[in-house]
XYZ file of N, CA and C in Angstrom:
822
model
N 24.510 31.575 5.313
C 23.204 31.925 5.887
C 22.408 30.662 6.200
N 21.833 30.616 7.381
C 21.000 29.489 7.788
C 19.552 29.939 7.959
N 18.648 29.029 7.692
C 17.240 29.296 7.957
C 16.977 29.152 9.451
N 15.984 29.887 9.934
C 15.566 29.790 11.331
C 14.224 29.063 11.398
N 14.166 28.023 12.216
C 12.945 27.222 12.343
C 12.470 27.247 13.789
N 11.189 27.488 13.976
C 10.555 27.417 15.291
C 9.823 26.085 15.410
N 10.189 25.301 16.418
C 9.533 24.026 16.682
C 8.540 24.229 17.818
N 7.258 24.186 17.482
C 6.198 24.448 18.449
C 5.792 23.144 19.126
N 6.205 22.994 20.382
C 5.904 21.804 21.177
C 4.489 21.943 21.735
N 3.589 21.095 21.226
C 2.180 21.142 21.629
C 1.796 19.994 22.565
N 2.805 19.310 23.135
C 2.520 18.106 23.909
C 2.122 18.383 25.356
N 2.272 19.615 25.819
C 1.866 19.992 27.185
C 2.511 19.099 28.241
N 3.752 18.694 27.973
C 4.485 17.877 28.924
C 4.171 16.397 28.863
N 3.245 15.972 28.003
C 2.890 14.557 27.914
C 4.050 13.763 27.305
N 4.331 12.553 27.823
C 5.399 11.724 27.249
C 5.114 11.441 25.779
N 6.156 11.517 24.959
C 5.960 11.299 23.528
C 7.293 10.985 22.871
N 7.213 10.412 21.667
C 8.398 10.170 20.853
C 8.551 11.223 19.764
N 7.499 12.038 19.587
C 7.478 12.984 18.488
C 8.587 14.020 18.550
N 8.786 14.638 19.713
C 9.794 15.686 19.833
C 11.191 15.124 19.591
N 11.474 13.947 20.148
C 12.782 13.333 19.920
C 13.026 13.106 18.441
N 12.008 12.572 17.771
C 12.160 12.231 16.362
C 12.340 13.472 15.494
N 11.563 14.525 15.761
C 11.688 15.753 14.979
C 13.060 16.393 15.200
N 13.518 16.422 16.443
C 14.834 16.999 16.727
C 15.940 16.210 16.030
N 15.826 14.885 16.039
C 16.810 14.053 15.340
C 16.817 14.364 13.848
N 15.632 14.561 13.292
C 15.518 14.898 11.874
C 16.153 16.258 11.596
N 15.882 17.237 12.449
C 16.425 18.576 12.240
C 17.942 18.612 12.423
N 18.455 17.723 13.265
C 19.906 17.661 13.458
C 20.627 17.310 12.155
N 19.950 16.590 11.269
C 20.550 16.248 9.981
C 20.662 17.467 9.062
N 19.945 18.521 9.415
C 19.969 19.768 8.642
C 20.763 20.858 9.363
N 21.640 20.457 10.274
C 22.308 21.422 11.146
C 23.104 22.467 10.377
N 23.595 22.124 9.197
C 24.385 23.081 8.426
C 23.506 24.129 7.751
N 22.211 23.863 7.657
C 21.317 24.765 6.935
C 20.218 25.372 7.799
N 19.910 24.742 8.944
C 18.786 25.190 9.764
C 19.197 25.311 11.227
N 18.924 26.450 11.823
C 18.975 26.620 13.274
C 17.541 26.554 13.798
N 17.321 25.793 14.856
C 15.954 25.713 15.366
C 15.893 26.026 16.855
N 14.703 26.472 17.269
C 14.435 26.790 18.669
C 13.095 26.194 19.052
N 13.020 25.602 20.238
C 11.794 24.961 20.712
C 10.977 25.951 21.538
N 9.664 25.960 21.282
C 8.728 26.793 22.035
C 7.678 25.886 22.669
N 7.595 25.909 24.002
C 6.612 25.114 24.736
C 5.303 25.908 24.774
N 4.460 25.663 23.795
C 3.283 26.511 23.580
C 2.252 26.345 24.684
N 1.911 25.108 25.008
C 0.777 24.879 25.895
C 1.145 24.961 27.373
N 2.294 24.426 27.764
C 2.664 24.409 29.175
C 3.237 25.740 29.646
N 3.987 26.431 28.748
C 4.660 27.661 29.163
C 4.193 28.897 28.398
N 3.229 28.719 27.497
C 2.684 29.833 26.711
C 3.775 30.555 25.902
N 4.715 29.776 25.380
C 5.776 30.345 24.555
C 5.341 30.350 23.090
N 5.454 31.493 22.439
C 5.048 31.649 21.042
C 6.159 32.387 20.288
N 6.599 31.873 19.141
C 7.636 32.573 18.374
C 7.086 33.812 17.679
N 7.998 34.651 17.229
C 7.599 35.808 16.428
C 7.842 35.506 14.957
N 7.691 36.502 14.117
C 7.815 36.287 12.673
C 9.239 36.426 12.168
N 10.216 36.426 13.073
C 11.599 36.450 12.627
C 12.043 35.078 12.115
N 11.234 34.047 12.364
C 11.565 32.697 11.911
C 11.098 32.498 10.471
N 11.852 31.652 9.754
C 11.529 31.351 8.361
C 10.589 30.161 8.231
N 10.690 29.219 9.159
C 9.958 27.963 9.073
C 9.395 27.618 10.453
N 8.269 26.888 10.439
C 7.598 26.504 11.674
C 7.106 25.058 11.544
N 7.343 24.247 12.568
C 6.724 22.930 12.670
C 5.934 22.907 13.964
N 4.631 22.639 13.866
C 3.755 22.588 15.033
C 3.341 21.136 15.245
N 3.591 20.598 16.420
C 3.541 19.157 16.657
C 2.144 18.636 17.011
N 2.101 17.337 17.220
C 0.923 16.695 17.784
C 0.807 17.004 19.264
N -0.225 16.461 19.885
C -0.409 16.697 21.315
C -1.698 16.068 21.808
N -1.885 16.040 23.111
C -3.054 15.391 23.700
C -4.287 16.287 23.727
N -5.444 15.677 23.911
C -6.658 16.432 24.162
C -7.422 16.845 22.924
N -8.474 17.619 23.159
C -9.355 18.062 22.085
C -8.743 19.232 21.325
N -8.749 19.175 19.997
C -8.254 20.306 19.205
C -9.217 21.494 19.220
N -10.391 21.312 19.801
C -11.398 22.370 19.850
C -11.330 23.155 21.150
N -10.422 22.780 22.044
C -10.361 23.406 23.358
C -8.961 23.929 23.655
N -8.897 24.969 24.462
C -7.635 25.521 24.953
C -7.905 26.215 26.269
N -6.921 26.963 26.756
C -7.129 27.673 28.021
C -7.472 29.145 27.798
N -7.720 29.518 26.541
C -8.045 30.896 26.238
C -6.828 31.787 26.124
N -5.644 31.220 26.325
C -4.402 31.989 26.222
C -3.498 31.404 25.130
N -2.987 30.179 25.377
C -2.051 29.615 24.400
C -2.719 29.370 23.059
N -3.988 28.911 23.087
C -4.663 28.610 21.822
C -4.953 29.886 21.029
N -5.299 30.964 21.735
C -5.537 32.246 21.065
C -4.234 32.769 20.461
N -3.143 32.656 21.223
C -1.844 33.115 20.728
C -1.380 32.283 19.533
N -1.622 30.966 19.577
C -1.236 30.079 18.465
C -1.999 30.459 17.203
N -3.303 30.673 17.324
C -4.110 31.050 16.160
C -3.692 32.416 15.613
N -3.350 33.331 16.514
C -2.894 34.649 16.060
C -1.598 34.519 15.266
N -0.709 33.650 15.728
C 0.534 33.408 14.995
C 0.251 32.884 13.600
N -0.649 31.912 13.496
C -0.972 31.329 12.184
C -1.573 32.393 11.268
N -2.433 33.225 11.799
C -3.015 34.312 10.999
C -1.943 35.312 10.573
N -1.021 35.622 11.481
C 0.046 36.565 11.151
C 0.928 36.007 10.037
N 1.210 34.704 10.097
C 2.016 34.079 9.043
C 1.279 34.135 7.712
N -0.002 33.787 7.748
C -0.787 33.809 6.516
C -0.826 35.208 5.922
N -1.086 36.205 6.741
C -1.163 37.583 6.252
C 0.186 38.068 5.745
N 1.254 37.662 6.427
C 2.596 38.012 5.952
C 2.833 37.434 4.563
N 2.477 36.170 4.372
C 2.697 35.525 3.078
C 1.876 36.184 1.974
N 0.684 36.638 2.313
C -0.153 37.310 1.327
C 0.382 38.689 0.956
N 1.238 39.231 1.812
C 1.733 40.592 1.599
C 2.969 40.651 0.720
N 3.540 39.501 0.373
C 4.750 39.494 -0.448
C 4.626 38.486 -1.584
N 5.179 38.850 -2.725
C 5.184 37.949 -3.878
C 6.494 37.185 -3.991
N 7.428 37.467 -3.100
C 8.742 36.834 -3.148
C 8.762 35.603 -2.246
N 8.862 34.405 -2.815
C 8.877 33.180 -1.988
C 10.001 33.169 -0.955
N 11.096 33.853 -1.226
C 12.228 33.874 -0.297
C 11.921 34.692 0.952
N 10.858 35.482 0.921
C 10.484 36.295 2.072
C 9.281 35.725 2.823
N 8.766 34.610 2.355
C 7.595 34.017 2.993
C 7.983 33.079 4.136
N 6.971 32.650 4.886
C 7.156 31.765 6.025
C 6.519 30.414 5.697
N 7.168 29.322 6.116
C 6.745 27.979 5.739
C 6.370 27.187 6.992
N 5.207 26.534 6.934
C 4.630 25.905 8.132
C 4.222 24.471 7.844
N 4.498 23.584 8.818
C 4.016 22.207 8.736
C 3.293 21.876 10.035
N 2.060 21.363 9.908
C 1.216 21.001 11.047
C 1.133 19.480 11.176
N 1.241 18.972 12.409
C 1.163 17.536 12.666
C 0.010 17.229 13.617
N -0.841 16.290 13.249
C -1.884 15.692 14.086
C -2.728 16.735 14.833
N -2.493 16.952 16.122
C -3.290 17.899 16.901
C -3.253 19.288 16.266
N -2.076 19.713 15.846
C -1.943 21.027 15.210
C -2.667 21.065 13.871
N -2.635 19.953 13.147
C -3.360 19.833 11.876
C -4.861 20.020 12.106
N -5.377 19.365 13.126
C -6.796 19.490 13.444
C -7.144 20.928 13.826
N -6.284 21.545 14.624
C -6.528 22.933 15.023
C -6.522 23.870 13.820
N -5.571 23.668 12.908
C -5.478 24.521 11.725
C -6.699 24.345 10.833
N -7.118 23.095 10.639
C -8.293 22.838 9.801
C -9.543 23.468 10.411
N -9.660 23.399 11.727
C -10.799 24.017 12.401
C -10.719 25.545 12.294
N -9.533 26.091 12.489
C -9.351 27.533 12.440
C -9.688 28.099 11.058
N -9.288 27.379 10.022
C -9.571 27.827 8.659
C -10.947 27.381 8.164
N -11.691 26.647 9.021
C -13.060 26.208 8.733
C -13.138 25.338 7.475
N -12.167 24.433 7.341
C -12.109 23.593 6.143
C -13.100 22.431 6.167
N -13.594 22.090 7.337
C -14.528 20.973 7.452
C -14.919 20.780 8.902
N -15.504 19.623 9.191
C -15.945 19.310 10.547
C -14.869 18.523 11.291
N -14.533 18.974 12.483
C -13.643 18.220 13.370
C -14.522 17.478 14.362
N -14.537 16.161 14.268
C -15.416 15.351 15.115
C -14.606 14.285 15.847
N -15.173 13.816 16.941
C -14.531 12.731 17.685
C -14.838 11.404 16.999
N -13.832 10.576 16.855
C -14.026 9.270 16.241
C -14.840 8.351 17.154
N -15.588 7.464 16.542
C -16.353 6.492 17.331
C -15.403 5.550 18.069
N -14.310 5.166 17.387
C -13.264 4.327 17.981
C -11.919 4.986 17.710
N -11.064 5.046 18.709
C -9.756 5.658 18.525
C -8.969 4.920 17.445
N -8.234 5.695 16.654
C -7.296 5.097 15.710
C -5.952 4.997 16.408
N -5.346 3.825 16.347
C -4.123 3.608 17.123
C -3.330 2.499 16.465
N -2.445 2.861 15.535
C -1.656 1.835 14.870
C -1.018 2.324 13.585
N -0.698 1.381 12.713
C -0.082 1.661 11.414
C -1.088 1.311 10.330
N -1.396 2.278 9.478
C -2.460 2.099 8.497
C -2.052 2.671 7.140
N -2.702 2.206 6.072
C -2.443 2.793 4.754
C -3.186 4.111 4.576
N -2.588 4.995 3.808
C -3.224 6.236 3.365
C -3.264 6.224 1.846
N -4.353 6.746 1.297
C -4.523 6.764 -0.155
C -4.439 8.202 -0.657
N -3.599 8.422 -1.659
C -3.430 9.760 -2.217
C -4.637 10.145 -3.065
N -4.940 11.428 -3.053
C -5.869 11.987 -4.032
C -5.096 12.267 -5.323
N -5.809 12.702 -6.336
C -5.139 13.061 -7.591
C -4.111 14.165 -7.339
N -4.480 15.143 -6.517
C -3.555 16.227 -6.206
C -2.380 15.736 -5.369
N -2.658 14.796 -4.482
C -1.603 14.263 -3.634
C -0.534 13.519 -4.406
N -0.931 12.886 -5.512
C 0.037 12.148 -6.324
C 1.063 13.069 -6.965
N 0.686 14.331 -7.146
C 1.588 15.294 -7.788
C 2.275 16.212 -6.778
N 1.760 16.271 -5.561
C 2.293 17.229 -4.594
C 3.687 16.815 -4.132
N 4.541 17.817 -3.931
C 5.932 17.549 -3.573
C 6.077 16.838 -2.227
N 5.074 16.937 -1.348
C 5.166 16.238 -0.066
C 5.052 14.733 -0.213
N 4.187 14.279 -1.139
C 3.818 12.864 -1.197
C 4.214 12.150 -2.480
N 4.655 12.874 -3.481
C 4.812 12.251 -4.803
C 5.839 11.122 -4.835
N 6.793 11.102 -3.912
C 7.801 10.039 -3.902
C 7.358 8.810 -3.123
N 6.170 8.864 -2.526
C 5.649 7.732 -1.764
C 4.796 6.828 -2.645
N 4.672 5.586 -2.238
C 3.782 4.649 -2.927
C 2.335 5.047 -2.659
N 1.417 4.426 -3.371
C -0.010 4.661 -3.158
C -0.724 3.313 -3.087
N -1.166 2.887 -1.912
C -1.153 3.645 -0.658
C 0.238 3.677 -0.012
N 0.414 4.615 0.897
C 1.613 4.653 1.724
C 1.183 4.439 3.171
N 2.133 4.119 4.031
C 1.788 3.715 5.399
C 2.206 4.765 6.425
N 1.356 4.934 7.442
C 1.568 5.990 8.434
C 1.260 5.491 9.835
N 1.817 6.177 10.814
C 1.439 5.982 12.210
C 0.270 6.925 12.492
N -0.859 6.346 12.822
C -2.104 7.097 12.996
C -2.600 6.890 14.420
N -2.460 7.919 15.250
C -2.858 7.849 16.661
C -3.753 9.054 16.937
N -5.066 8.836 17.015
C -5.959 9.991 17.146
C -7.334 9.583 17.648
N -7.982 10.525 18.308
C -9.374 10.387 18.725
C -10.283 11.304 17.916
N -9.674 12.195 17.129
C -10.432 13.196 16.378
C -10.144 13.062 14.894
N -10.974 13.708 14.079
C -10.804 13.578 12.637
C -11.405 14.785 11.909
N -10.890 15.015 10.705
C -11.450 16.026 9.806
C -12.273 15.318 8.738
N -13.575 15.642 8.679
C -14.469 15.066 7.682
C -15.334 16.191 7.091
N -16.170 15.823 6.146
C -17.123 16.750 5.530
C -16.446 18.050 5.074
N -15.489 17.944 4.167
C -14.779 19.139 3.709
C -15.709 20.146 3.054
N -15.497 21.396 3.356
C -16.258 22.483 2.739
C -15.517 22.901 1.466
N -16.011 22.427 0.341
C -15.278 22.587 -0.915
C -15.072 24.048 -1.282
N -16.065 24.887 -1.019
C -15.919 26.307 -1.353
C -14.829 26.950 -0.500
N -14.774 26.585 0.776
C -13.748 27.143 1.654
C -12.364 26.684 1.186
N -12.265 25.419 0.809
C -11.002 24.920 0.258
C -10.592 25.759 -0.953
N -11.544 25.983 -1.858
C -11.227 26.759 -3.063
C -10.820 28.187 -2.708
N -11.538 28.804 -1.772
C -11.245 30.185 -1.396
C -9.848 30.316 -0.793
N -9.421 29.305 -0.061
C -8.090 29.318 0.558
C -6.997 28.864 -0.414
N -7.418 28.256 -1.542
C -6.433 27.646 -2.427
C -5.872 26.375 -1.834
N -6.650 25.711 -0.967
C -6.216 24.502 -0.276
C -6.637 23.255 -1.052
N -5.907 22.169 -0.856
C -6.232 20.899 -1.517
C -6.071 19.738 -0.546
N -6.908 18.730 -0.716
C -6.795 17.485 0.041
C -5.768 16.602 -0.662
N -4.791 16.096 0.098
C -3.713 15.303 -0.494
C -3.873 13.812 -0.269
N -4.499 13.414 0.837
C -4.700 11.981 1.065
C -5.856 11.737 2.025
N -6.386 10.514 1.959
C -7.508 10.080 2.785
C -7.123 8.809 3.530
N -7.862 8.527 4.614
C -7.554 7.326 5.381
C -7.917 6.076 4.596
N -7.567 4.941 5.162
C -7.740 3.661 4.486
C -9.182 3.448 4.047
N -9.335 2.705 2.966
C -10.664 2.361 2.462
C -11.271 1.299 3.367
N -12.470 1.574 3.865
C -13.147 0.633 4.774
C -14.540 0.336 4.224
N -14.644 -0.659 3.388
C -15.931 -0.979 2.756
C -16.911 -1.618 3.724
N -16.424 -2.082 4.865
C -17.288 -2.796 5.803
C -17.985 -1.870 6.795
N -17.675 -0.564 6.745
C -18.342 0.382 7.641
C -18.908 1.529 6.823
N -19.871 2.232 7.402
C -20.552 3.298 6.678
C -19.974 4.674 6.964
N -18.939 4.739 7.818
C -18.405 6.033 8.215
C -17.619 6.691 7.084
N -17.699 8.023 7.047
C -16.950 8.793 6.070
C -15.452 8.685 6.341
N -14.667 8.589 5.269
C -13.218 8.512 5.414
C -12.659 9.881 5.830
N -11.765 9.848 6.788
C -11.167 11.089 7.282
C -10.118 11.612 6.307
N -9.921 12.915 6.320
C -8.885 13.560 5.518
C -7.566 13.460 6.285
N -6.535 12.971 5.605
C -5.278 12.669 6.294
C -4.150 13.644 6.000
N -4.233 14.400 4.937
C -3.235 15.443 4.698
C -3.819 16.516 3.798
N -3.370 17.741 4.043
C -3.896 18.913 3.337
C -2.742 19.853 2.999
N -2.782 20.408 1.805
C -1.950 21.570 1.500
C -2.841 22.792 1.653
N -2.547 23.607 2.648
C -3.335 24.800 2.913
C -2.994 25.913 1.925
N -1.733 25.967 1.520
C -1.245 26.962 0.565
C 0.114 26.479 0.094
N 0.755 27.240 -0.758
C 2.094 26.859 -1.202
C 3.070 26.766 -0.040
N 2.808 27.534 1.014
C 3.746 27.591 2.135
C 3.324 26.747 3.331
N 2.057 26.370 3.428
C 1.542 25.651 4.590
C 0.983 24.296 4.187
N 1.363 23.268 4.937
C 0.828 21.927 4.713
C 0.778 21.198 6.053
N 0.063 20.082 6.086
C -0.012 19.339 7.326
C -0.602 17.968 7.141
N -0.415 17.131 8.164
C -0.908 15.754 8.123
C -1.623 15.407 9.419
N -2.677 14.586 9.294
C -3.368 14.065 10.458
C -2.498 13.035 11.178
N -1.741 12.302 10.422
C -0.876 11.262 10.978
C 0.461 11.861 11.443
N 1.357 10.988 11.894
C 2.650 11.406 12.429
C 3.767 11.032 11.459
N 4.121 11.920 10.517
C 5.175 11.583 9.564
C 6.562 11.562 10.197
N 6.682 12.144 11.390
C 7.971 12.123 12.081
C 8.256 10.778 12.737
N 7.224 9.935 12.859
C 7.369 8.658 13.560
C 8.395 7.767 12.873
N 9.275 7.180 13.673
C 10.282 6.258 13.147
C 10.153 4.909 13.846
N 10.681 3.842 13.232
C 10.539 2.516 13.830
C 11.074 2.427 15.249
N 12.198 3.081 15.516
C 12.788 3.029 16.853
C 11.806 3.553 17.911
N 11.282 4.755 17.663
C 10.373 5.353 18.626
C 9.065 4.603 18.759
N 8.562 4.086 17.636
C 7.283 3.385 17.669
C 7.382 2.031 18.354
N 8.521 1.379 18.242
C 8.706 0.124 18.976
C 8.659 0.374 20.474
N 9.279 1.471 20.889
C 9.226 1.839 22.306
C 7.796 2.176 22.713
N 7.121 2.952 21.871
C 5.764 3.411 22.178
C 4.789 2.248 22.285
N 4.766 1.390 21.275
C 3.785 0.311 21.248
C 4.137 -0.845 22.179
N 5.404 -0.915 22.607
C 5.793 -1.969 23.544
C 5.333 -1.671 24.969
N 5.023 -0.397 25.261
C 4.517 -0.065 26.594
C 3.174 -0.744 26.812
N 2.996 -1.288 27.981
C 1.826 -2.113 28.254
C 0.520 -1.351 28.043
N 0.467 -0.077 28.485
C -0.778 0.671 28.329
C -1.116 0.911 26.856
N -0.093 1.091 26.031
C -0.335 1.292 24.605
C -0.670 -0.028 23.909
N -0.028 -1.094 24.344
C -0.372 -2.409 23.810
C -1.838 -2.730 24.107
N -2.292 -2.410 25.298
C -3.673 -2.692 25.665
C -4.666 -1.856 24.866
N -4.264 -0.625 24.456
C -5.130 0.186 23.603
C -5.367 -0.507 22.266
N -4.326 -1.114 21.739
C -4.473 -1.849 20.483
C -5.348 -3.080 20.696
N -5.085 -3.822 21.748
C -5.823 -5.061 21.999
C -7.281 -4.806 22.362
N -7.593 -3.580 22.808
C -8.982 -3.252 23.134
C -9.857 -3.267 21.893
N -9.263 -3.029 20.729
C -10.028 -2.963 19.480
C -9.621 -4.018 18.463
N -8.462 -4.648 18.687
C -7.952 -5.596 17.706
C -7.440 -6.849 18.407
N -6.975 -7.795 17.627
C -6.486 -9.057 18.165
C -4.982 -8.986 18.409
N -4.471 -9.971 19.154
C -3.031 -10.055 19.373
C -2.317 -10.294 18.044
N -2.998 -10.960 17.110
C -2.414 -11.179 15.789
C -2.212 -9.842 15.073
N -3.188 -8.941 15.209
C -3.075 -7.612 14.620
C -1.922 -6.840 15.263
N -1.804 -6.936 16.567
C -0.724 -6.248 17.274
C 0.639 -6.751 16.811
N 0.789 -8.066 16.724
C 2.064 -8.643 16.288
C 2.377 -8.265 14.847
N 1.331 -8.192 14.018
C 1.522 -7.787 12.628
C 1.993 -6.342 12.554
N 1.421 -5.493 13.393
C 1.807 -4.087 13.416
C 3.266 -3.936 13.840
N 3.679 -4.670 14.860
C 5.066 -4.605 15.306
C 6.005 -5.104 14.209
N 5.554 -6.097 13.449
C 6.361 -6.607 12.339
C 6.490 -5.560 11.238
N 5.421 -4.794 11.010
C 5.456 -3.766 9.968
C 6.494 -2.678 10.260
N 6.823 -2.511 11.535
C 7.824 -1.509 11.886
C 9.189 -1.845 11.310
N 9.400 -3.109 10.961
C 10.682 -3.539 10.414
C 10.731 -3.416 8.894
N 9.602 -3.051 8.278
C 9.528 -2.958 6.825
C 9.976 -1.570 6.377
N 11.116 -1.456 5.674
C 11.618 -0.141 5.269
C 10.729 0.577 4.275
N 9.765 -0.144 3.660
C 8.864 0.470 2.690
C 7.612 1.042 3.346
N 7.524 0.959 4.651
C 6.328 1.456 5.341
C 6.649 2.726 6.121
N 6.546 2.735 7.434
C 6.647 4.036 8.118
C 8.054 4.617 8.040
N 9.067 3.782 7.902
C 10.413 4.332 7.764
C 10.517 5.175 6.497
N 9.877 4.707 5.428
C 9.912 5.449 4.166
C 9.133 6.758 4.286
N 7.988 6.705 4.956
C 7.209 7.927 5.194
C 8.010 8.906 6.050
N 8.662 8.394 7.080
C 9.513 9.214 7.950
C 10.608 9.911 7.149
N 11.191 9.190 6.215
C 12.313 9.725 5.438
C 11.871 10.613 4.281
N 10.551 10.736 4.070
C 10.060 11.426 2.875
C 9.304 12.712 3.163
N 8.285 12.668 4.028
C 7.317 13.766 4.102
C 7.917 15.047 4.691
N 8.402 14.997 5.926
C 8.958 16.211 6.527
C 10.233 16.659 5.812
N 11.120 15.735 5.416
C 12.251 16.190 4.598
C 11.823 16.897 3.320
N 10.734 16.456 2.694
C 10.241 17.138 1.494
C 9.788 18.552 1.835
N 9.116 18.711 2.977
C 8.725 20.047 3.427
C 9.951 20.922 3.664
N 10.940 20.402 4.378
C 12.139 21.172 4.690
C 12.920 21.527 3.428
N 13.104 20.557 2.549
C 13.862 20.801 1.320
C 13.183 21.846 0.442
N 11.856 21.759 0.350
C 11.121 22.730 -0.460
C 11.252 24.129 0.133
N 11.119 24.243 1.459
C 11.241 25.550 2.102
C 12.640 26.120 1.916
N 13.658 25.298 2.089
C 15.032 25.763 1.900
C 15.255 26.240 0.472
N 14.671 25.521 -0.463
C 14.794 25.911 -1.866
C 14.130 27.267 -2.114
N 12.906 27.440 -1.583
C 12.187 28.695 -1.787
C 12.869 29.853 -1.066
N 13.492 29.569 0.058
C 14.205 30.592 0.821
C 15.582 30.889 0.218
N 15.891 30.157 -0.850
C 17.160 30.320 -1.568
C 18.348 29.979 -0.684
N 18.156 28.918 0.115
C 19.223 28.350 0.918
C 19.502 26.976 0.340
N 20.757 26.689 0.090
C 21.117 25.434 -0.568
C 20.529 24.264 0.200
N 19.865 23.359 -0.534
C 19.196 22.230 0.082
C 20.179 21.314 0.782
N 19.845 20.954 2.030
C 20.705 20.049 2.769
C 20.581 18.641 2.251
N 21.617 17.850 2.446
C 21.568 16.436 2.083
C 21.171 15.643 3.312
N 20.054 14.954 3.231
C 19.593 14.172 4.368
C 20.103 12.743 4.261
N 20.224 12.075 5.412
C 20.678 10.696 5.438
C 19.732 9.881 6.260
């Protein structure tokens, strides 16, 4: 028996390394997981509840806007999954979801966990993330160092968490963005466990050194970095891509931890990743 996973492509046709990287990761689980891609925004494709697992990707644009069709259907799917999970006490019958970047922002807004605001300056690079007390124990992050390093590419952020809403949902904050003592801005929330079955990250845990070297080497992306930082910072970031203890370790840890946990709960023998 294999698990069925729906990969929700939220990129709307925009060039990206995310889909390639996620597919490569899922290929390592080929003996345990069958997956199908759904082009949510460009083709209005939405999976049904016959799938066991869902990964909803990053994507361009505002997480607060849609065309009134795909975004409504996406939110309905998330609600249907949540209600399904609440209707059964058997973990093997539940549905498991992971949200990345744009999808993470949409989920946080949909569940009203806090304020989704536009950043004063775009985040574009490799940065440290700091675990919360809960994050240090959570199965997604516990094998990572503190801080751990992530690819953070975003114009939006989740801030001002509504603690009562978090408690009502049984949700927890797992990590926060880098400590910035030189600015007065509130630190953004970088990962959340929405429930035992749902989790997500503001950053891109699927990012790998190969894809990021291609991404940051493009002139338009290099100029985005140089618009806010120095060439020394850019060169340092490219050098960090070669450090196996940074984004490569995050790549090899976070989403595999989600997949392994879901396979375990679904009572499907855990795949061996390489």
